[in-house]
């Protein structure tokens, strides 16, 4: 549908019809208008597979949706650091959406992981805006390559679940620009998502949905966005203000407030031109979505699942591997301990929950490769009662039962110790049960359930060859880290997690994930510890730009595992870092090359990370920031030259006086690091004359 035709259609609509168009029809569609030939498009969550609730009138449970392939959660996808993989994940999801008549996928979430305690971190990518922007963008391009729209969410500064419907994220201008807006900016400019979802929270006192500065002035004015802004479900508090600000479509359907929009026009509070603009944006999205629909496709679950298995294999992060205990030997005697071995935790709770097609588990898959024995190790945790932020049954008795379900069971531990002693190696499957990590609620701390920690302590004391496989959506503390030989972080792997775990543990694939976030030593160390989740409805982001590794590296604070960290079954070395110029000039780029070689015996993938570090200067800045990365596959002995192109914006900070990005005159280093803490090569660059990127 052309722009002119859309304008014509809007001109034919009555004021009331236009007002009605600005809210949905029930939870998952826009309103159709037969008289005008306006169809409705279907929207479904979400980032981790389709949650299509076709007969939503009958659905009583948020988890009740049509079966669909369950993808690795975003926390896992991001750990792959692989743009091409994210594109392929998105493309598969897009194809499945096409086949199931879904026109818009409500995801991905690219909010910054300000605290490891945000209950929804599993649905976000990183604590680093560049990583979230690059990988989120690749995933969106993949989805949209299938002719299905993506809706990037939750714009803006929505980094906690506590009081998410009312709290104000109070963030200064520089921090917004350098950190919280950055991933959205690059995605909007480069991947061009069909929709942007405005978040529940307020930003500096004004609800996101009603915040004209962010929804229109920046998004459209500065970043050139041409898609449609949709409110998060129930995030609009003032219908007319939302339309005026640029949140075109309020979701879900709230027919009872549609008249507020028409009344506001009649009363002269809302300019009818703004309403027309909103309608044009909605109609463009709806027609684009519906017209791109194809009826000739069928779902190929095998192909889709194969891509997802590869994604888990590329996302798992090997955190420790003493004495090269991994990979396990085929045919050896291995004890699998912990209920997650058979009943994996593979996805997060809330709106991204998917009813899987075929869930696999490590116990069944590894049975083909070794002599596996099993012990449950800990009781099954209670199921969460929270339904997206609504505490349905808050009575103390139930809370007590939930707490008890996480406590150690001495009998199960004793059994596990015996099984472990009778084996060559014990592999403990531990992590966070859904009860401890779900949309609608923030986590209380970094600890695993007491039942999991006690099990690891007891088994590792009895069996020196203990390996821990973790399933969790966000960082956890590991008080037992010195007692175990290996730790493999799977994050939440989706429905193919069983096959992938078997391949990783037995060395059929080499782990190549890197942490897209810091694992701190303790929660008190985290940069926002003193202001998360805020008081009353105010959440001061007082740590400013010092989020995640920007804080720990600047303060030289020890962490459990740094951002960017991850081991491999092989070894890589770096040589010959070169820059084609050492002078940074306005409009000029710097081409950087570095050689990376696999000097081990296994093939493997390495994530090459480039950080930029200002050397002094009067502006306080993080000591280094990731500005480029690439993932390369190398056979044993193979060497490759990786190249990056840096532009002045990679050296810039936000100047609050000039309201723009600026590169200060001075010296900078370009560094190649194995992770945010460990730099291996460097080259100095100088900028002789300041550069303003207004
Ligand atoms: C979530 C969104 C989701 C929407 C629809 C909201 O509660 O915040 O991420 O897309 O529900 O399920």
XYZ file of C-alpha atoms and ligand atoms in Angstrom:
706
model
C 0.000 0.000 0.000
C 1.512 3.318 -1.039
C 1.836 6.300 1.264
C -0.670 8.229 -0.861
C -3.264 5.457 -0.626
C -2.827 5.251 3.125
C -3.397 8.992 3.416
C -6.505 8.612 1.265
C -7.823 5.882 3.548
C -7.235 7.951 6.659
C -9.075 10.836 5.013
C -12.101 8.586 4.606
C -12.196 7.618 8.283
C -14.448 9.335 10.785
C -12.889 10.830 13.882
C -14.346 7.969 15.943
C -12.939 5.331 13.605
C -9.512 6.919 13.764
C -9.655 6.926 17.568
C -10.697 3.268 17.563
C -7.819 2.340 15.301
C -5.326 3.543 17.917
C -6.055 0.639 20.259
C -6.022 -3.089 19.528
C -8.757 -5.625 19.038
C -8.229 -7.854 22.058
C -4.714 -8.895 23.007
C -3.086 -9.788 19.694
C -4.590 -7.861 16.761
C -5.337 -4.377 15.534
C -8.930 -3.481 14.709
C -10.092 -4.322 11.206
C -12.532 -1.986 9.379
C -14.449 -3.867 6.740
C -16.051 -0.728 5.355
C -12.603 0.615 4.455
C -10.893 -2.665 3.578
C -8.557 -2.394 6.563
C -7.445 -5.881 7.650
C -6.040 -6.937 10.989
C -2.541 -8.201 11.541
C -1.560 -10.798 14.109
C 1.131 -10.137 16.719
C 2.762 -12.745 18.934
C 5.529 -12.871 21.463
C 8.210 -13.091 21.365
C 11.879 -13.291 21.344
C 12.232 -17.003 22.162
C 9.755 -18.603 19.788
C 6.117 -17.999 18.974
C 3.557 -17.691 21.735
C 0.522 -17.688 19.525
C -2.693 -17.733 21.502
C -5.146 -18.251 18.690
C -8.267 -18.849 20.762
C -7.303 -16.260 23.285
C -10.852 -15.829 24.535
C -10.570 -19.301 26.058
C -6.988 -19.018 27.260
C -6.740 -18.869 31.042
C -3.017 -19.366 31.458
C -0.274 -17.172 29.982
C 1.594 -20.396 29.107
C -1.254 -21.779 27.055
C -0.152 -21.286 23.445
C 0.179 -23.288 20.215
C 3.269 -25.515 20.104
C 6.257 -23.782 18.501
C 10.014 -24.258 18.433
C 11.518 -22.955 21.655
C 14.663 -20.962 20.836
C 17.675 -20.387 23.062
C 16.814 -17.376 25.237
C 18.354 -14.049 24.298
C 20.882 -14.304 27.133
C 22.207 -17.415 25.384
C 21.941 -16.151 21.790
C 24.010 -13.113 22.730
C 26.758 -15.269 24.250
C 27.414 -16.632 20.755
C 28.728 -13.179 19.696
C 27.842 -14.300 16.182
C 25.885 -11.941 13.940
C 25.415 -14.514 11.193
C 23.994 -17.036 13.661
C 21.585 -14.462 15.108
C 20.429 -13.669 11.585
C 19.787 -17.356 10.907
C 17.913 -17.789 14.207
C 15.747 -14.809 13.289
C 15.156 -16.102 9.763
C 13.952 -19.473 11.072
C 11.661 -17.789 13.564
C 10.372 -15.538 10.795
C 9.612 -18.520 8.556
C 7.723 -20.276 11.345
C 5.769 -17.064 11.932
C 4.899 -16.880 8.226
C 3.575 -20.433 8.315
C 1.518 -19.702 11.401
C 0.044 -16.452 10.099
C 1.864 -14.201 12.528
C 2.729 -10.843 10.966
C 4.638 -9.188 13.787
C 6.923 -10.789 16.366
C 7.073 -8.943 19.670
C 10.808 -8.968 20.197
C 13.716 -8.845 20.638
C 14.276 -7.093 23.966
C 17.517 -5.121 23.914
C 17.397 -3.374 27.272
C 20.645 -2.991 29.132
C 21.434 -5.451 31.924
C 21.930 -2.785 34.561
C 21.802 -5.245 37.456
C 22.216 -9.020 37.387
C 19.058 -9.122 39.467
C 16.640 -7.861 36.807
C 14.113 -10.691 36.604
C 13.944 -10.377 32.852
C 17.652 -10.387 32.032
C 17.223 -13.724 30.282
C 15.191 -11.830 27.692
C 17.852 -9.207 27.098
C 21.196 -9.449 25.361
C 23.941 -7.665 27.184
C 25.290 -5.049 29.573
C 27.031 -3.554 26.539
C 25.022 -1.443 24.095
C 27.226 -2.259 21.117
C 26.741 -6.008 21.595
C 22.973 -5.635 22.100
C 22.685 -3.372 19.047
C 24.756 -5.564 16.729
C 23.201 -8.876 17.722
C 19.679 -7.525 18.177
C 19.963 -5.919 14.760
C 21.138 -9.148 13.090
C 18.278 -11.074 14.684
C 15.740 -8.498 13.482
C 17.142 -8.552 9.941
C 16.759 -12.336 9.997
C 13.133 -12.185 11.123
C 12.301 -9.502 8.588
C 14.007 -11.433 5.770
C 11.072 -13.832 6.004
C 8.576 -11.032 5.372
C 7.529 -10.846 9.005
C 7.945 -7.750 11.144
C 9.967 -7.486 14.355
C 9.136 -5.192 17.270
C 12.199 -4.111 19.220
C 11.431 -3.597 22.922
C 11.258 -2.119 25.567
C 12.127 1.461 24.624
C 13.459 2.940 26.983
C 15.475 2.483 30.215
C 13.375 -0.495 31.323
C 15.972 -2.462 33.270
C 14.036 -3.832 36.215
C 10.783 -5.583 37.001
C 10.163 -4.136 40.470
C 7.390 -1.505 40.120
C 7.822 -1.713 36.378
C 4.385 -0.171 35.761
C 5.036 2.965 37.802
C 8.729 3.587 38.413
C 10.704 6.392 36.849
C 14.150 5.608 35.503
C 15.992 8.801 36.335
C 18.920 8.870 33.940
C 21.170 11.759 32.942
C 21.516 12.776 29.311
C 25.006 11.402 28.725
C 24.153 8.013 30.216
C 21.002 7.766 28.134
C 22.851 8.601 24.949
C 25.948 6.468 25.507
C 24.307 3.459 27.131
C 20.523 3.104 27.309
C 19.565 4.578 23.907
C 22.537 3.253 21.971
C 21.315 -0.249 21.049
C 17.927 1.148 20.001
C 19.650 3.814 17.942
C 21.787 1.416 15.950
C 18.906 -1.024 15.468
C 16.476 1.648 14.302
C 19.003 3.128 11.871
C 20.385 -0.118 10.516
C 17.884 -2.989 10.957
C 14.741 -0.854 10.583
C 12.318 -2.910 12.672
C 8.669 -2.762 11.664
C 7.719 -1.660 15.205
C 9.203 -0.241 18.392
C 7.543 -1.018 21.732
C 7.390 1.827 24.238
C 8.075 0.550 27.733
C 6.029 0.488 30.959
C 8.256 2.786 33.004
C 8.666 6.543 33.139
C 11.835 8.184 31.921
C 12.804 11.128 34.101
C 9.239 11.428 35.353
C 7.232 11.012 32.113
C 5.785 7.694 31.014
C 7.604 6.303 27.984
C 4.323 5.991 26.081
C 3.633 9.702 26.579
C 7.210 10.865 26.144
C 7.292 12.887 22.939
C 10.992 13.618 23.203
C 11.968 9.937 22.986
C 9.066 8.578 20.916
C 9.092 11.256 18.239
C 11.818 13.886 18.476
C 14.675 11.425 18.879
C 13.239 8.318 17.262
C 11.874 9.948 14.140
C 13.559 13.354 14.120
C 17.111 12.280 14.870
C 17.192 8.591 13.942
C 14.856 8.746 10.944
C 12.498 5.992 12.098
C 9.591 5.316 9.748
C 7.865 2.381 11.474
C 5.174 2.231 14.126
C 5.432 2.684 17.895
C 3.288 0.273 19.923
C 2.758 0.525 23.649
C 3.772 -2.342 25.889
C 0.673 -4.216 26.982
C -1.141 -1.872 29.355
C 1.581 0.787 29.354
C -0.617 3.642 28.125
C -2.102 5.730 30.907
C -3.398 8.637 28.880
C -4.654 7.751 25.413
C -4.544 11.227 23.949
C -1.107 11.949 25.395
C 0.194 8.703 23.881
C -1.039 9.649 20.407
C 0.385 13.151 20.736
C 3.742 11.784 21.884
C 4.052 9.289 19.046
C 2.899 5.995 20.563
C 0.556 5.261 17.671
C -1.005 1.991 18.774
C -2.026 1.202 22.341
C -2.076 -2.500 23.103
C -4.021 -4.525 24.031
C -7.502 -3.409 22.940
C -8.974 -0.895 25.353
C -12.175 0.021 23.542
C -13.555 1.710 26.626
C -10.991 4.496 26.383
C -11.075 5.015 22.595
C -13.486 7.915 23.058
C -10.810 9.746 25.078
C -8.866 10.200 21.865
C -11.792 11.570 19.842
C -12.914 13.737 22.751
C -9.431 15.191 23.086
C -9.522 16.215 19.418
C -12.971 17.797 19.857
C -11.758 19.634 22.948
C -8.719 20.942 21.077
C -6.309 19.101 23.395
C -5.088 16.757 20.687
C -4.269 17.978 17.204
C -6.168 15.869 14.657
C -3.011 15.908 12.526
C -1.240 13.893 15.241
C -4.091 11.392 15.219
C -3.855 11.148 11.429
C -0.117 10.547 11.685
C -0.702 7.750 14.219
C -3.309 6.160 11.931
C -0.976 6.361 8.943
C 1.783 4.641 10.917
C -0.549 1.879 12.082
C -1.965 1.313 8.599
C 1.459 1.211 6.980
C 2.515 -1.479 9.460
C -0.711 -3.457 9.053
C -0.715 -3.406 5.255
C 3.028 -4.151 5.072
C 2.541 -7.082 7.438
C -0.533 -8.530 5.786
C 0.688 -7.980 2.210
C 3.977 -9.776 2.955
C 2.110 -12.868 4.099
C 2.732 -16.024 2.052
C 0.402 -18.982 1.990
C 2.709 -21.366 0.181
C 5.068 -22.241 3.049
C 5.059 -25.120 5.508
C 7.039 -25.313 8.726
C 10.203 -27.379 8.579
C 10.789 -28.147 12.236
C 13.880 -30.298 11.586
C 15.744 -27.491 9.855
C 14.656 -24.956 12.443
C 15.652 -27.193 15.354
C 19.050 -27.875 13.738
C 19.779 -24.129 13.645
C 18.703 -23.810 17.277
C 20.935 -26.708 18.320
C 23.855 -25.028 16.610
C 22.937 -21.831 18.427
C 23.123 -23.533 21.839
C 26.427 -25.110 20.886
C 27.855 -21.734 19.905
C 26.461 -19.972 22.962
C 27.585 -22.219 25.798
C 30.387 -20.591 27.777
C 33.132 -22.774 29.200
C 34.024 -20.982 32.426
C 36.547 -23.381 33.916
C 38.263 -26.525 32.648
C 40.989 -27.651 35.036
C 43.163 -30.561 33.913
C 41.179 -30.493 30.668
C 38.544 -32.644 32.288
C 36.240 -31.691 29.432
C 35.503 -33.029 26.918
C 34.389 -36.276 28.558
C 35.626 -39.560 27.152
C 33.109 -41.583 25.203
C 32.335 -44.865 26.922
C 33.458 -43.634 30.386
C 31.402 -43.986 33.572
C 29.697 -40.675 34.186
C 27.259 -39.782 36.974
C 24.609 -37.246 35.937
C 23.346 -35.550 39.046
C 20.505 -33.068 39.460
C 16.928 -33.008 38.182
C 17.844 -30.537 35.401
C 19.697 -33.424 33.651
C 16.352 -35.007 32.840
C 13.973 -32.112 33.195
C 16.015 -29.141 31.953
C 15.435 -25.496 32.736
C 15.491 -24.244 29.177
C 13.406 -21.070 28.988
C 12.293 -18.075 31.028
C 8.886 -17.438 32.521
C 6.382 -14.791 31.429
C 5.433 -13.444 28.022
C 8.329 -15.170 26.221
C 7.232 -18.631 27.368
C 6.821 -21.130 24.516
C 5.109 -24.528 24.341
C 7.936 -26.538 22.749
C 7.686 -28.954 19.831
C 10.180 -31.486 21.151
C 12.209 -30.876 24.294
C 15.368 -32.958 24.671
C 17.418 -33.561 27.796
C 21.078 -34.281 28.430
C 20.448 -37.565 30.237
C 18.685 -39.233 27.318
C 21.028 -37.773 24.701
C 24.260 -38.708 26.505
C 23.063 -42.245 27.216
C 24.148 -43.049 23.647
C 27.713 -41.897 24.339
C 28.733 -43.153 27.788
C 27.664 -45.259 30.755
C 25.455 -42.766 32.497
C 24.095 -43.218 36.007
C 21.698 -40.756 37.582
C 20.748 -39.256 40.916
C 18.141 -36.554 41.396
C 20.254 -34.616 43.901
C 17.723 -31.958 44.881
C 13.931 -31.712 45.195
C 11.947 -30.241 42.319
C 11.349 -26.533 42.975
C 7.782 -25.254 43.339
C 6.290 -23.749 40.173
C 6.092 -19.942 40.157
C 2.736 -18.384 40.974
C 3.416 -15.059 39.356
C 1.556 -14.327 36.173
C 3.397 -11.383 34.668
C 3.591 -9.283 37.750
C 0.311 -10.268 39.370
C 0.806 -12.089 42.614
C -2.087 -14.518 42.478
C -1.692 -16.305 45.759
C 0.477 -14.495 48.183
C -0.411 -16.407 51.327
C 2.392 -17.147 53.732
C 1.823 -20.880 53.768
C 2.417 -21.098 50.053
C 5.453 -18.836 50.253
C 6.865 -21.075 52.961
C 6.273 -24.152 50.784
C 8.093 -22.426 47.902
C 11.028 -21.590 50.146
C 11.155 -25.172 51.454
C 11.204 -26.564 47.914
C 14.613 -24.889 47.429
C 16.172 -26.325 50.600
C 18.662 -29.233 50.504
C 17.358 -32.766 50.968
C 20.033 -34.727 52.832
C 18.767 -38.082 51.586
C 18.935 -37.014 47.937
C 22.416 -35.574 48.518
C 23.664 -38.787 50.174
C 22.371 -40.839 47.235
C 24.049 -38.474 44.783
C 27.384 -38.736 46.610
C 27.274 -42.534 46.327
C 26.477 -42.413 42.618
C 29.265 -39.856 42.097
C 31.846 -41.956 43.948
C 31.076 -44.974 41.768
C 31.845 -43.046 38.553
C 34.889 -41.627 36.766
C 33.331 -38.162 36.598
C 30.300 -36.476 38.179
C 28.393 -33.913 36.108
C 26.029 -31.822 38.210
C 23.179 -30.036 36.425
C 22.377 -26.963 38.493
C 21.004 -23.464 37.971
C 18.039 -21.269 38.687
C 14.555 -22.777 38.772
C 11.850 -20.650 37.187
C 10.599 -19.812 40.684
C 13.722 -17.676 41.142
C 13.785 -15.931 37.758
C 10.768 -14.751 35.810
C 9.163 -11.742 34.165
C 7.320 -9.555 36.653
C 9.719 -9.951 39.555
C 13.378 -9.183 40.190
C 15.707 -11.731 41.727
C 16.509 -11.416 45.419
C 20.215 -12.218 45.133
C 22.896 -13.976 43.115
C 22.716 -17.329 44.864
C 21.643 -20.615 43.387
C 19.012 -22.421 45.456
C 20.531 -23.726 48.710
C 19.688 -27.242 47.498
C 21.927 -26.841 44.429
C 24.844 -25.276 46.323
C 24.764 -27.955 49.051
C 24.699 -30.694 46.415
C 27.721 -29.278 44.590
C 29.658 -28.931 47.872
C 28.929 -32.519 48.904
C 29.531 -34.168 45.544
C 32.719 -32.236 44.789
C 34.094 -33.192 48.248
C 33.575 -36.875 47.416
C 34.453 -36.897 43.700
C 37.493 -34.844 42.608
C 36.364 -34.994 38.984
C 33.253 -32.857 39.297
C 31.844 -30.785 36.436
C 28.968 -28.301 36.846
C 26.586 -27.543 33.970
C 24.585 -24.386 34.681
C 21.158 -23.380 33.363
C 20.205 -19.849 34.329
C 19.234 -16.637 32.626
C 21.529 -14.291 34.512
C 24.727 -14.334 36.587
C 24.955 -16.487 39.693
C 27.453 -16.705 42.556
C 29.651 -19.826 42.678
C 30.934 -20.284 46.238
C 32.153 -23.782 45.223
C 34.141 -22.662 42.154
C 37.525 -23.812 43.548
C 36.196 -27.289 44.397
C 34.988 -28.243 40.929
C 37.097 -28.938 37.863
C 34.856 -27.506 35.179
C 31.867 -25.230 34.712
C 29.868 -25.010 31.512
C 27.369 -22.127 31.410
C 24.466 -23.051 29.139
C 22.198 -20.115 29.995
C 18.671 -21.113 28.847
C 19.072 -23.206 25.731
C 15.552 -23.766 24.424
C 14.172 -27.110 23.341
C 17.322 -28.507 21.666
C 19.388 -28.100 24.816
C 19.735 -31.848 25.383
C 21.368 -32.622 22.029
C 23.615 -29.589 22.252
C 24.766 -30.437 25.784
C 25.736 -33.937 24.686
C 27.772 -32.545 21.791
C 29.510 -29.991 24.027
C 30.302 -32.343 26.909
C 31.687 -35.061 24.659
C 33.680 -32.713 22.424
C 31.704 -33.108 19.212
C 31.654 -29.345 19.217
C 34.042 -26.961 20.895
C 32.455 -24.351 23.218
C 32.864 -20.848 21.837
C 30.426 -18.660 23.793
C 31.673 -15.584 25.624
C 29.924 -13.847 28.513
C 27.922 -10.860 27.249
C 27.794 -9.660 30.877
C 29.977 -9.659 33.978
C 29.563 -12.326 36.652
C 30.359 -10.331 39.809
C 31.857 -11.782 42.996
C 28.965 -10.531 45.096
C 25.887 -8.401 44.627
C 27.322 -5.600 46.790
C 29.999 -5.093 44.108
C 27.537 -4.274 41.345
C 27.614 -0.656 40.106
C 23.937 0.008 40.842
C 23.821 -1.842 44.157
C 22.869 1.309 46.093
C 20.060 2.359 43.771
C 18.545 -0.870 42.428
C 15.555 -1.181 42.379
C 15.204 2.359 43.806
C 12.911 3.784 46.421
C 9.288 4.641 45.978
C 8.871 5.138 42.297
C 12.236 6.729 41.644
C 15.177 4.778 40.340
C 18.243 7.005 40.142
C 20.746 5.582 37.666
C 23.498 7.148 39.724
C 26.304 4.923 38.441
C 25.899 6.798 35.144
C 27.787 5.326 32.198
C 29.619 2.898 34.474
C 27.429 -0.119 33.778
C 28.820 -3.666 33.939
C 32.457 -4.044 32.871
C 32.818 -0.279 32.379
C 32.617 -0.031 36.168
C 34.662 -3.063 37.218
C 37.545 -2.340 34.837
C 37.641 1.360 35.712
C 37.659 0.574 39.431
C 40.050 -2.374 38.953
C 37.678 -4.546 40.944
C 37.972 -8.311 40.870
C 35.029 -10.158 39.354
C 34.106 -13.839 39.251
C 34.148 -13.930 35.431
C 34.550 -10.842 33.252
C 32.510 -9.644 30.303
C 33.795 -11.273 27.123
C 35.220 -14.269 28.976
C 35.013 -17.878 27.804
C 37.401 -20.806 27.336
C 37.775 -23.286 24.502
C 39.058 -26.830 24.081
C 41.803 -25.245 21.948
C 44.128 -22.212 22.277
C 44.311 -19.057 20.184
C 47.167 -16.563 19.925
C 47.113 -13.022 18.597
C 49.880 -11.253 16.660
C 50.454 -8.279 14.355
C 47.942 -5.680 15.401
C 48.127 -2.940 12.764
C 46.249 0.277 12.105
C 46.391 1.838 8.618
C 46.724 5.258 10.204
C 47.567 6.447 13.687
C 45.819 9.795 13.175
C 42.123 10.065 13.841
C 40.556 12.808 11.711
C 37.078 14.109 11.019
C 35.415 11.930 8.381
C 38.348 9.502 8.434
C 38.198 5.832 9.332
C 40.887 3.613 10.786
C 41.303 0.135 9.408
C 42.637 -2.244 12.017
C 43.910 -5.762 11.359
C 45.042 -8.478 13.724
C 46.146 -12.059 13.184
C 44.610 -14.865 15.186
C 45.918 -18.433 15.100
C 44.610 -21.704 16.492
C 47.674 -23.361 18.056
C 45.814 -26.251 19.682
C 44.684 -29.637 18.452
C 40.955 -28.997 18.108
C 39.105 -26.856 15.618
C 37.315 -23.977 17.315
C 35.797 -20.533 17.186
C 37.322 -17.415 18.705
C 35.607 -14.125 19.460
C 38.059 -11.363 18.589
C 37.293 -8.323 20.755
C 38.474 -4.777 20.091
C 38.305 -2.179 22.856
C 38.992 1.557 22.635
C 40.624 3.266 25.612
C 41.083 7.027 26.064
C 44.490 7.831 27.550
C 43.794 10.598 30.028
C 41.862 13.742 29.107
C 39.674 15.858 31.331
C 36.431 13.951 30.742
C 35.919 10.995 33.061
C 35.264 7.934 30.938
C 35.300 4.164 31.369
C 38.867 2.885 30.946
C 37.871 0.911 27.860
C 34.799 0.121 25.809
C 34.119 -2.643 23.318
C 33.869 -1.111 19.848
C 34.171 -4.095 17.504
C 34.069 -7.880 17.574
C 34.076 -10.773 15.162
C 33.853 -14.531 15.485
C 36.159 -16.712 13.423
C 36.342 -20.460 12.880
C 39.848 -21.921 12.757
C 41.087 -25.432 12.120
C 44.145 -26.558 14.155
C 47.167 -24.575 12.945
C 45.041 -22.204 10.871
C 45.647 -18.449 11.027
C 43.414 -15.658 9.842
C 43.647 -11.898 9.599
C 40.609 -10.227 11.100
C 39.894 -6.648 10.133
C 37.779 -3.942 11.674
C 36.940 -0.434 10.546
C 36.700 2.189 13.274
C 35.157 5.591 12.750
C 35.385 8.706 14.936
C 32.135 7.740 16.689
C 33.983 4.760 18.206
C 36.152 7.239 20.118
C 33.377 9.631 21.074
C 31.536 10.471 24.265
C 28.332 12.506 24.689
C 29.099 16.147 25.390
C 26.356 17.505 27.644
C 27.132 21.116 26.783
C 26.987 20.599 23.040
C 24.258 17.935 23.204
C 26.139 15.799 20.753
C 28.814 13.137 20.426
C 32.337 14.520 20.414
C 35.855 13.122 20.126
C 38.171 15.086 22.382
C 41.638 15.946 21.172
C 44.175 13.558 22.710
C 45.602 10.061 22.782
C 43.709 6.770 22.575
C 44.601 3.098 22.535
C 43.130 0.402 20.382
C 43.301 -2.864 22.280
C 42.663 -6.486 21.447
C 41.395 -8.310 24.518
C 40.492 -11.883 25.404
C 37.843 -10.317 27.626
C 37.218 -6.903 29.183
C 40.056 -7.397 31.684
C 42.755 -9.171 29.711
C 44.300 -7.075 26.934
C 46.830 -8.817 24.720
C 47.810 -6.283 22.043
C 47.588 -2.509 21.712
C 48.261 0.353 19.338
C 48.212 4.097 20.085
C 46.125 6.525 18.062
C 46.082 10.261 18.333
C 43.427 12.806 17.579
C 45.024 16.213 16.916
C 41.827 18.209 16.559
C 38.521 17.619 18.294
C 35.733 16.139 16.188
C 32.098 17.067 16.688
C 29.595 14.529 15.451
C 26.487 16.642 15.745
C 5.637 -7.617 28.075
C 6.006 -7.530 26.604
C 5.156 -8.470 25.811
C 3.690 -8.132 26.056
C 2.732 -9.018 25.280
C 4.147 -7.451 28.297
O 3.829 -7.744 29.608
O 6.342 -6.642 28.798
O 7.357 -7.822 26.435
O 5.473 -8.395 24.458
O 3.421 -8.295 27.438
O 2.755 -10.308 25.791
